Amino acid sequence: MDEEFRREIIMDHYTRPINRKVPDDKDLYLKVNTNNESCIDNLDLYIRFNDGKIVDIYFDGEACAISTSSCSIMIKNLIGKSISEAREYIKNFTNMVDEKDYDESLLNEANAYNNIYKQSNRKHCALLPYVGILKALNEYEKK
Amino acid sequence: MNISDFPMLSQDLIYFDNGATTLKPKCVIDKINDYYTNYSVSAHRGDYDLAYRVNTEYEQVREKVQKFINAKDLESIVFTSGSTESLNMIANGFFKNYLESGDEVLITTSEHASNVLPWFHLENTIGIKVKYIPLDDHHYVTLDNVKKVITSKTKVIALAGVTNVIGDLRPIKEITSLAHANNIFVVMDGAQYVPHFKTDVEDLDVDFLAFSAHKMCGPTGLGILYGKKELLEEMEPVRFGGGMNESFDTPSELYFKELPHRLEGGTPHVAGVLGFGCAIDYLSSIGMDKISEYERHLRSYAMEKLLKIPYLDILNIESDAGIIAFNVDDIFSQDVAYYLNKYNICVRAGSHCAKNLKSETGVKNSVRISFYFYNTESEIDDLVELLSNKEKMRIEMI
Ligand SMILES: Cc1ncc(COP(=O)(O)O)c(C=O)c1O
């Protein structure tokens, strides 16, 4: 992926993020907050599950370009996935950010963050929505 | 003063985050190094030459602090770990015993968390009431507004001398005189004041003052609690233990040391104190009035240029300190900070620990640049040039 293409994906999802609003029927959604102490990004995620599947995700809040775009791409990639597929995807994404082995064929547009490790102070921005979704999956599975 | 006094500035770095902490001149670093290398023993106890030397130097720094803020009594100077601890000692060690349920403490929405949460804690534990002095259109405290909110229950006014986002200078002396006429104590959070303005506690007549060494070229982990002697006599220690007791046997036979040692339990931050002594000498050799004047100059120099950038929204058009808080239209403050970081410019993005200020300015987060005397016009030129190109900013913020 070249720099130009990366930028295009990120800017696209930053300026026109997917599902950035509080869902109308928010009672049907599990809500989790994800924020980072070391920076000011602060996102609420709303996830709707059905029968072990993620059927819908919305998000809302204030965050930087990297967190916002990363959240939008995550949402696009996760809707429709089963919990175990979702966990697999999340693991591969975090591995990529942490410079470990990962399967790029699973990540689609999320590959745009494949060199974010070079800016160590932005890694947590890209990961922020993932911290939130993991919280939600754990909570859902506990029930 | 020379830029070369600051080892950090030998890097390719523009440091505009002085509100958070300041850089250290070599003399401070050398002193700390000297202590750890050549005489790193404890300050109070010990019957040998090195301990005596440490003790002497340690107490000499106390005298330097006393002179630096023009305190009448040496016992009024207590070493703490920083402004936060000092403010907590004031709230928990003094006012918790003095105040009663229903008593009112006045603060403002632009206070730093460290001058808010200790009072919230008293509200939660002993039932005092925290009330706010309204700010004017420029987010300033006026004497009239203070008068408006004082009631017969007001017992304390706790204010920053200068705030850390707006940088407004409070009319502390006038407030103190009004407060004392009404039997109200004044607590001054000097974290952003003492490093930048000549401080005279006798003239200001505040009852308590808190400040941090690291915001004035000194080491981290060290601060000062100043209190009028007769008030500190009434302050209950929050740190009981070694170094602060005279003798003890049973709980009823427990004798504390005299001030200020009574309030300095535990092995102190000796290296920090000795380093701080050098920081005070360093600042004094420049002159505090010169420092304030130069920072004012830097601010007006920067403002003149920044105001010309149409998409910049400056929160504090008025300010008395070297602080400018702003947002760039359509760009999140953290992204602006990341962009500037690419050019080794350090600025802070966020709410700057003044989370309540949002209700006042309508803005939750902002980019803050804060100057100190080692900043230069040419650094400001570099900043302005980078902020003047919004397209570049949008491209390079990610
Ligand atoms: C106005 C104000 N008060 C209090 C503090 C707390 O100082 P410290 O963190 O050194 O205890 C700060 C520092 O950020 C400040 O700016």
PDB file of C-alpha atoms in Angstrom, chain A residues 70-125:
ATOM      1  CA  SER A  70      -9.699   3.686  12.621  1.00  0.00           C
ATOM      2  CA  CYS A  71     -13.068   3.389  14.355  1.00  0.00           C
ATOM      3  CA  SER A  72     -14.955   3.893  11.128  1.00  0.00           C
ATOM      4  CA  ILE A  73     -12.922   1.232   9.325  1.00  0.00           C
ATOM      5  CA  MET A  74     -13.291  -1.152  12.236  1.00  0.00           C
ATOM      6  CA  ILE A  75     -17.038  -0.744  12.145  1.00  0.00           C
ATOM      7  CA  LYS A  76     -17.138  -1.395   8.422  1.00  0.00           C
ATOM      8  CA  ASN A  77     -15.066  -4.553   8.876  1.00  0.00           C
ATOM      9  CA  LEU A  78     -16.855  -5.944  11.906  1.00  0.00           C
ATOM     10  CA  ILE A  79     -20.516  -5.612  11.035  1.00  0.00           C
ATOM     11  CA  GLY A  80     -21.827  -9.056  10.163  1.00  0.00           C
ATOM     12  CA  LYS A  81     -18.994 -10.960  11.805  1.00  0.00           C
ATOM     13  CA  SER A  82     -19.461 -13.646  14.443  1.00  0.00           C
ATOM     14  CA  ILE A  83     -17.782 -13.085  17.789  1.00  0.00           C
ATOM     15  CA  SER A  84     -14.959 -15.469  16.965  1.00  0.00           C
ATOM     16  CA  GLU A  85     -14.402 -13.921  13.530  1.00  0.00           C
ATOM     17  CA  ALA A  86     -14.383 -10.529  15.188  1.00  0.00           C
ATOM     18  CA  ARG A  87     -11.782 -11.632  17.715  1.00  0.00           C
ATOM     19  CA  GLU A  88      -9.630 -13.014  14.928  1.00  0.00           C
ATOM     20  CA  TYR A  89      -9.841  -9.731  13.041  1.00  0.00           C
ATOM     21  CA  ILE A  90      -9.045  -7.698  16.154  1.00  0.00           C
ATOM     22  CA  LYS A  91      -6.063  -9.900  16.965  1.00  0.00           C
ATOM     23  CA  ASN A  92      -4.641  -9.429  13.508  1.00  0.00           C
ATOM     24  CA  PHE A  93      -5.125  -5.694  13.640  1.00  0.00           C
ATOM     25  CA  THR A  94      -3.430  -5.336  17.025  1.00  0.00           C
ATOM     26  CA  ASN A  95      -0.617  -7.619  15.889  1.00  0.00           C
ATOM     27  CA  MET A  96      -0.066  -5.363  12.910  1.00  0.00           C
ATOM     28  CA  VAL A  97       0.113  -2.258  15.075  1.00  0.00           C
ATOM     29  CA  ASP A  98       2.439  -4.029  17.498  1.00  0.00           C
ATOM     30  CA  GLU A  99       4.725  -5.182  14.649  1.00  0.00           C
ATOM     31  CA  LYS A 100       3.924  -8.855  15.118  1.00  0.00           C
ATOM     32  CA  ASP A 101       2.888 -11.421  12.495  1.00  0.00           C
ATOM     33  CA  TYR A 102      -0.539 -10.885  11.025  1.00  0.00           C
ATOM     34  CA  ASP A 103      -2.679 -11.852   8.076  1.00  0.00           C
ATOM     35  CA  GLU A 104      -3.169  -8.790   5.931  1.00  0.00           C
ATOM     36  CA  SER A 105      -5.867 -10.456   3.849  1.00  0.00           C
ATOM     37  CA  LEU A 106      -8.217 -10.169   6.844  1.00  0.00           C
ATOM     38  CA  LEU A 107      -7.834  -6.453   7.346  1.00  0.00           C
ATOM     39  CA  ASN A 108      -8.992  -4.716   4.155  1.00  0.00           C
ATOM     40  CA  GLU A 109      -8.796  -0.961   4.563  1.00  0.00           C
ATOM     41  CA  ALA A 110      -7.423  -1.346   8.074  1.00  0.00           C
ATOM     42  CA  ASN A 111      -4.107  -2.113   6.380  1.00  0.00           C
ATOM     43  CA  ALA A 112      -3.829   1.659   6.022  1.00  0.00           C
ATOM     44  CA  TYR A 113      -2.343   1.649   9.534  1.00  0.00           C
ATOM     45  CA  ASN A 114       0.384  -0.826   8.639  1.00  0.00           C
ATOM     46  CA  ASN A 115       3.121   1.697   9.314  1.00  0.00           C
ATOM     47  CA  ILE A 116       1.571   3.460  12.266  1.00  0.00           C
ATOM     48  CA  TYR A 117       4.165   1.767  14.470  1.00  0.00           C
ATOM     49  CA  LYS A 118       6.630   4.302  13.123  1.00  0.00           C
ATOM     50  CA  GLN A 119       4.792   6.956  15.113  1.00  0.00           C
ATOM     51  CA  SER A 120       4.724   5.321  18.500  1.00  0.00           C
ATOM     52  CA  ASN A 121       2.702   8.171  19.990  1.00  0.00           C
ATOM     53  CA  ARG A 122      -0.141   7.409  17.567  1.00  0.00           C
ATOM     54  CA  LYS A 123      -0.349   3.663  18.009  1.00  0.00           C
ATOM     55  CA  HIS A 124      -2.803   4.045  20.841  1.00  0.00           C
ATOM     56  CA  CYS A 125      -4.982   6.256  18.640  1.00  0.00           C
TER      57      CYS A 125
END
